[in-house]
Coordinates of C-alpha atoms and ligand atoms in Angstrom, one line a residue:
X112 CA 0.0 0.0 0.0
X113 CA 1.0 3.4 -0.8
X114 CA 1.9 5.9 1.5
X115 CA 0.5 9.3 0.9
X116 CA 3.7 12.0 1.3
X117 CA 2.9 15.4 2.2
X118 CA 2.4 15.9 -1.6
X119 CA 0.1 13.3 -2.7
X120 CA -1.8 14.3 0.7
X121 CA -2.2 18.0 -0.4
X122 CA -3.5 16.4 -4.2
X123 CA -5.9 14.4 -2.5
X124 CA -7.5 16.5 -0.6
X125 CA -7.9 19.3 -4.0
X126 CA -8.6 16.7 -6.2
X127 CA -11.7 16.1 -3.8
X128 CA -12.4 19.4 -3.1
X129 CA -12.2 18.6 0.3
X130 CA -11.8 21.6 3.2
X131 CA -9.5 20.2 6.4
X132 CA -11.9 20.2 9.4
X133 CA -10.1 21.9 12.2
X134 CA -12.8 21.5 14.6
X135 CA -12.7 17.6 14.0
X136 CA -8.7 17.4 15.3
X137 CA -8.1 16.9 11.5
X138 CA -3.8 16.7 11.3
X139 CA -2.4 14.2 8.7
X140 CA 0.5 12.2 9.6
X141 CA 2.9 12.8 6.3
X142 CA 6.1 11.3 7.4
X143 CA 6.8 7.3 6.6
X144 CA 9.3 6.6 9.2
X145 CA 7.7 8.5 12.1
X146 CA 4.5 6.2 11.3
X147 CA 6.7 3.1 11.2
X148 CA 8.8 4.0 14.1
X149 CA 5.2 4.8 15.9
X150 CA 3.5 1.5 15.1
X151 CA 6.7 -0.4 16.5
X152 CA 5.4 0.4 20.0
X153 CA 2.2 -1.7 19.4
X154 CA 4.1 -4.6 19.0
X155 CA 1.5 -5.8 16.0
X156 CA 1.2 -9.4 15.5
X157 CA -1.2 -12.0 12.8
X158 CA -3.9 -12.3 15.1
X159 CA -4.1 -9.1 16.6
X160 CA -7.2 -7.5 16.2
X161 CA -7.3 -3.5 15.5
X162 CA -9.4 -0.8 16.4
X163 CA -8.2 2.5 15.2
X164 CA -9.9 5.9 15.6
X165 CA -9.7 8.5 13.5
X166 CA -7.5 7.2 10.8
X167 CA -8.2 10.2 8.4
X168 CA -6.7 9.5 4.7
X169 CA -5.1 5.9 6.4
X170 CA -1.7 6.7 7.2
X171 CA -1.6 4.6 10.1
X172 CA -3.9 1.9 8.6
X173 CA -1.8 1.1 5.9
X174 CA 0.9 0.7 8.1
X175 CA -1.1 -1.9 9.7
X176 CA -3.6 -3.5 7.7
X177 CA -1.3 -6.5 6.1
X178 CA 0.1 -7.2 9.8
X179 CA -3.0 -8.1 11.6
X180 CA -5.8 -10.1 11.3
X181 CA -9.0 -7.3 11.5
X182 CA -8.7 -3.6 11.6
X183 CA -11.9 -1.6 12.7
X184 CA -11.8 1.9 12.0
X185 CA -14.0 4.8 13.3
X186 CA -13.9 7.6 11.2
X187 CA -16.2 10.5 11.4
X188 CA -16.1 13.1 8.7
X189 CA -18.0 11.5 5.5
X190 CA -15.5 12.9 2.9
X191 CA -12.3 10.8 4.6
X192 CA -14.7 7.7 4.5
X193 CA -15.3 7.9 0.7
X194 CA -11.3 8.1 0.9
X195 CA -11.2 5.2 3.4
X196 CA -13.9 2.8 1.4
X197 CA -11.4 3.5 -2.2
X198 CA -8.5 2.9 -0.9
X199 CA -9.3 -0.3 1.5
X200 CA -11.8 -1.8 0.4
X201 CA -9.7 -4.6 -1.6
X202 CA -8.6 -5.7 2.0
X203 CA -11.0 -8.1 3.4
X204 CA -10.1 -7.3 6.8
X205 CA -10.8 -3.6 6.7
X206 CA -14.0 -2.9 8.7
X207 CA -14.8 1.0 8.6
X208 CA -17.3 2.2 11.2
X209 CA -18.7 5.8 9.7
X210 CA -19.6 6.8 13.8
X211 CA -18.2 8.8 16.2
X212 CA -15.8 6.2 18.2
X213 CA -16.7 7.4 21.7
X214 CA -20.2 6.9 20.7
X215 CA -19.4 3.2 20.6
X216 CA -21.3 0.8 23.5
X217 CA -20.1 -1.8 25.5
X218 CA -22.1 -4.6 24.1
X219 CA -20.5 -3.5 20.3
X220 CA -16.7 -4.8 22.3
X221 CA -18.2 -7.3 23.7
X222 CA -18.4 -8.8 19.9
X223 CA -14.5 -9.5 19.9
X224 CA -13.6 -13.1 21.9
X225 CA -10.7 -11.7 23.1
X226 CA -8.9 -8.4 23.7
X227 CA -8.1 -5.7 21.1
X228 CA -5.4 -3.4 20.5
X229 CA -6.3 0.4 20.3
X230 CA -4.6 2.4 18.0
X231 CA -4.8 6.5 16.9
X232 CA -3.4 9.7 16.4
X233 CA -6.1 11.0 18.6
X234 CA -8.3 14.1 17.7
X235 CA -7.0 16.3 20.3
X236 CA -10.3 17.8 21.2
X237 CA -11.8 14.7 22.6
X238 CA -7.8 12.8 23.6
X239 CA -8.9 12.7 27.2
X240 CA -12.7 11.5 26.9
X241 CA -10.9 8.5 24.5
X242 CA -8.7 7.7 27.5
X243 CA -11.6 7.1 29.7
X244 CA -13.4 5.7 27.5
X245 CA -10.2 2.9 27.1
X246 CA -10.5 3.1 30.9
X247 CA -13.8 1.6 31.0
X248 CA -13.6 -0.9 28.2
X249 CA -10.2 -2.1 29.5
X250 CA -11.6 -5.6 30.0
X251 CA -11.9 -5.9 26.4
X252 CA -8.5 -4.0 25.6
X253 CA -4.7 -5.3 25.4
X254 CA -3.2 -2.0 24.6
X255 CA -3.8 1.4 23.2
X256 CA -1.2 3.4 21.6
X257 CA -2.5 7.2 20.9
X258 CA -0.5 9.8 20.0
X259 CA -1.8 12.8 21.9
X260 CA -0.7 16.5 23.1
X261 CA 2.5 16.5 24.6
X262 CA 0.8 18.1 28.1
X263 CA -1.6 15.6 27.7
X264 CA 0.4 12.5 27.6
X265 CA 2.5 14.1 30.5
X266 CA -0.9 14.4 32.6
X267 CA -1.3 10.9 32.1
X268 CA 1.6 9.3 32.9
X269 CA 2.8 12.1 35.8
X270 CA 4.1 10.4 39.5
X271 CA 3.1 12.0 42.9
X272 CA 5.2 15.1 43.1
X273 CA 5.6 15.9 39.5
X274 CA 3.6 19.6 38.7
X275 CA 1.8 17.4 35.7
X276 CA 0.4 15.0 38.5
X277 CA -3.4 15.0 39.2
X278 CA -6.6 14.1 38.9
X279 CA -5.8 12.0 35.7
X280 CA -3.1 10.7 36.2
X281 CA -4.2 9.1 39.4
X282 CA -7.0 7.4 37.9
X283 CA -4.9 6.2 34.6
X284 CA -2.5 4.7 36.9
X285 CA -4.8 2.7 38.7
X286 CA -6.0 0.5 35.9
X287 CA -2.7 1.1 33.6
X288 CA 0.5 0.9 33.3
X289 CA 1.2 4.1 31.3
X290 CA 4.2 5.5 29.4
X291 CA 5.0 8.2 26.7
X292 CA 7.0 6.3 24.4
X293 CA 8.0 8.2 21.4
X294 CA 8.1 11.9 20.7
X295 CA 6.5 13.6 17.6
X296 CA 7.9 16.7 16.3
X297 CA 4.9 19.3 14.8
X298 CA 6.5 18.9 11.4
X299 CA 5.2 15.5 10.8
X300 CA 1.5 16.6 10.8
X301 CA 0.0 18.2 8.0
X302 CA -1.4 20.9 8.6
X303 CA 1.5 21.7 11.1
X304 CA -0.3 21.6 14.6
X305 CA 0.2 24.4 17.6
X306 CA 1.6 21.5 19.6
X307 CA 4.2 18.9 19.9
X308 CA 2.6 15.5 20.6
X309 CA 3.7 12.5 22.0
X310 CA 2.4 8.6 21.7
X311 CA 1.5 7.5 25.3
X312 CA 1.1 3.3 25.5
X313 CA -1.5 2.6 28.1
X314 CA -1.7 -1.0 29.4
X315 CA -4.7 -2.2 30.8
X316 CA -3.8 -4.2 34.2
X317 CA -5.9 -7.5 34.4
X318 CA -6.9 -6.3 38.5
X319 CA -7.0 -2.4 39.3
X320 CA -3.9 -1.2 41.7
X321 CA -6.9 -0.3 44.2
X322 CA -10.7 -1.9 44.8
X323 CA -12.4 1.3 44.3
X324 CA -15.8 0.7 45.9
X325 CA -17.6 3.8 45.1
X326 CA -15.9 5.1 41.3
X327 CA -18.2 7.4 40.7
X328 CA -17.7 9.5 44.1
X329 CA -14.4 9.0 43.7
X330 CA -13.8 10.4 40.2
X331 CA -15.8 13.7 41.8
X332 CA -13.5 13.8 44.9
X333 CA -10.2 13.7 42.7
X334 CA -10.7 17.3 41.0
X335 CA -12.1 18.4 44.1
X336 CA -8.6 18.1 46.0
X337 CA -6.6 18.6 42.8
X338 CA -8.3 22.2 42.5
X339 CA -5.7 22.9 45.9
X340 CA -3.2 20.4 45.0
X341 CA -0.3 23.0 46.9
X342 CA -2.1 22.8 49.9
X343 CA -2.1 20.0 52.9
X344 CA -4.5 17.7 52.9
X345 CA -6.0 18.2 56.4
X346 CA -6.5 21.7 55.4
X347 CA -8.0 20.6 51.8
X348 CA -10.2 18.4 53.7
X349 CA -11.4 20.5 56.5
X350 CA -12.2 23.6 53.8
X351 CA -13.9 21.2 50.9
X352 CA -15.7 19.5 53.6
X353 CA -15.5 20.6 56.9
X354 CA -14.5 17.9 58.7
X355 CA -12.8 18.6 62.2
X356 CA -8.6 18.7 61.1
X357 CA -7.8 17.2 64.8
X358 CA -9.9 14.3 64.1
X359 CA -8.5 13.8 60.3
X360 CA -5.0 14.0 61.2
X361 CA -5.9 11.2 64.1
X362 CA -6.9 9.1 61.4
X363 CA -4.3 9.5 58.9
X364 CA -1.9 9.1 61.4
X365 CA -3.4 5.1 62.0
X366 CA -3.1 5.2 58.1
X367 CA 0.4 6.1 58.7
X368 CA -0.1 9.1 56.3
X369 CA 1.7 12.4 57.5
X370 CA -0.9 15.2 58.4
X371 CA 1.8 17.3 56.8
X372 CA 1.7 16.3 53.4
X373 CA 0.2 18.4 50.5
X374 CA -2.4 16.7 47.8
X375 CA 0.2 17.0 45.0
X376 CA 2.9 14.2 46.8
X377 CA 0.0 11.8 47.9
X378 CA 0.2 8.8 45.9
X379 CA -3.1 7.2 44.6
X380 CA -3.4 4.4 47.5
X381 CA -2.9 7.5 49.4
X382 CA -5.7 9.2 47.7
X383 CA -8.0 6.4 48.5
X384 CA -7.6 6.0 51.5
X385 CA -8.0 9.5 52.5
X386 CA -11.3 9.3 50.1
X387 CA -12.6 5.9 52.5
X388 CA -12.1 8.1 55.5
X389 CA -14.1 11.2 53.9
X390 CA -17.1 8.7 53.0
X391 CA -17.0 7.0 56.3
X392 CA -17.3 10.3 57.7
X393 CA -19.5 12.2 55.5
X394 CA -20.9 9.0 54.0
X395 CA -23.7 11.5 51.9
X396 CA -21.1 14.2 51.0
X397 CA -21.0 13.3 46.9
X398 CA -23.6 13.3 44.5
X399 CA -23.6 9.8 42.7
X400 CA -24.5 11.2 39.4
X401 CA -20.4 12.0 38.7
X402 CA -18.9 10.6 36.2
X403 CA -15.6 10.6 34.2
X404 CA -16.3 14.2 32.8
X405 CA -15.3 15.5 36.4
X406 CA -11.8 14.8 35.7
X407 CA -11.7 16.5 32.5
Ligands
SAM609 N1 -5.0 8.9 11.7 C1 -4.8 10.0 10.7 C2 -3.4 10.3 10.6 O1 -2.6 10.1 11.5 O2 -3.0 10.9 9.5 C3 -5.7 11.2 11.0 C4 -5.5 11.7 12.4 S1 -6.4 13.2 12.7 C5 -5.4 13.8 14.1 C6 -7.8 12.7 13.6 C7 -8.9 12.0 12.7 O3 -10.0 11.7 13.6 C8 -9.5 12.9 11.6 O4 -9.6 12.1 10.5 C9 -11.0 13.2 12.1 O5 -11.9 13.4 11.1 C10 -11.2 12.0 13.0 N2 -12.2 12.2 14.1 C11 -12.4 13.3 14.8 N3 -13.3 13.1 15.8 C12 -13.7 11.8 15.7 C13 -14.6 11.0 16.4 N4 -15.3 11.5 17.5 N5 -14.7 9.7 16.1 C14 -13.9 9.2 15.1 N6 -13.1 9.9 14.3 C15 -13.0 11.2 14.6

């Protein structure tokens, strides 16, 4: 399969008459060996099955079509899916979805036997919503490689202590293992984005780092503390919800947590722990109707 060069991109597109959609993320990935050296990272194999979202005019899916068994794109804008359907349509294993991909539902992964890999130069309006959405399908997932924002991907893989670390990052890295693992320079996008970007591999652990009983509080109660991530957490606690500081600090103490320690250098068991004594003693302090949006 060809690959289009910045050139043959750019004829495309005229020869179409087709406008690039900024508001849709629309960046074309025009460089061969940044998309070779990219797809190294998902380590693609026969029987792998693909999902890739977003693939635009198919650079990345002609880098991976004739390596796996099934590739299952989601493409939204019409005119890239008249591209999509010409130019992949020979290959029986090409399977394009014309539907926005974070409008897909559980029971549609639940098709596939086994677990997928994910695959995309992300549309960097909706990168984080697609990591959650990864997030809650991970029983379904092996990997997802997504090229991203480069402040993004550093949100996301961030340790306590770090000034990327937060809400986001604590959630990622309870049900991931996460890692930026190749660096994009603007040029290699046409047109050139505003940003650099990075590819972040996210790793789906077959049992979360923490049992988290209520997820839905808890995703509300991240942002919550993040929003005075430079303050101490006895402080954060007694202001966001008024609990007594001499009584918290009693019970981080048996949780051998330091009273002194700010929100941005607790790590996530921390963070859950604190949350379990919050609910045990304000047990009707969050509204259950939270959801991953909070931590956007
Ligand atoms: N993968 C191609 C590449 O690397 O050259 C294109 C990447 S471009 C950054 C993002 C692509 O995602 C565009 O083709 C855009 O139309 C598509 N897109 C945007 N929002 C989408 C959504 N919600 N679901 C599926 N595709 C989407």
């Amino acid at each position: 399969m060809e690959f289009l060069t910045l050139r043959k991109s750019i004829e495309l597109l005229q020869t179409r008459n087709i406008n690039i959609k900024k508001y849709l993320g629309q960046h074309f990935l025009i460089d061969r060996n940044t998309r070779d050296k990219l797809l190294s990272f998902a380590e693609l194999q026969k029987d792998d099955i693909v999902v890739e979202i977003g693939p635009g005019l198919g650079a990345l899916t002609d880098g991976i079509i004739e390596k796996v068994k099934d590739v299952y794109v989601f493409e939204i804008d019409p005119d890239f899916c008249n591209i999509l359907k010409e130019r992949f349509s020979p290959y029986k294993n090409f399977h394009l979805i014309e539907k926005d991909f974070l409008e897909t539902e559980r029971r549609w992964w639940e098709l596939f036997q086994g677990k997928v890999k994910v695959i995309g130069n992300t549309p960097y309006y909706i990168s984080l919503p697609i990591v959650f959405k990864i997030l809650d399908m991970r029983d379904k997932i092996k990997l997802a490689l997504l090229t991203v924002q480069k402040e993004v991907g550093q949100r996301l893989v961030a340790s306590p202590g770090s000034k990327n670390y937060g809400a986001v990052s604590v959630f990622i890295s309870i049900y991931s293992h996460s890692k930026i693992c190749y660096l994009l320079r603007k040029d290699v996008f046409f047109p050139k984005p505003e940003v650099n970007s990075v590819a972040v591999r996210i790793v789906p652990l077959e049992r979360p780092v923490i049992k988290i009983d209520k997820e839905k509080e808890f995703t509300r109660f991240l942002p919550q503390i993040f929003n005075l991530r430079r303050k101490k957490i006895s402080n954060v606690v007694h202001k966001i919800f008024g609990i007594e500081k001499e009584i918290f600090e009693r019970l981080l103490e048996q949780e051998n947590i330091s009273k002194d320690v700010r929100v941005e250098a607790l790590t996530p068991e921390e963070i859950y722990r604190v949350f379990e004594i919050i609910t045990t003693l304000k047990a009707s302090e969050f509204q259950s109707d939270a959801s991953f949006k909070g931590l956007l």
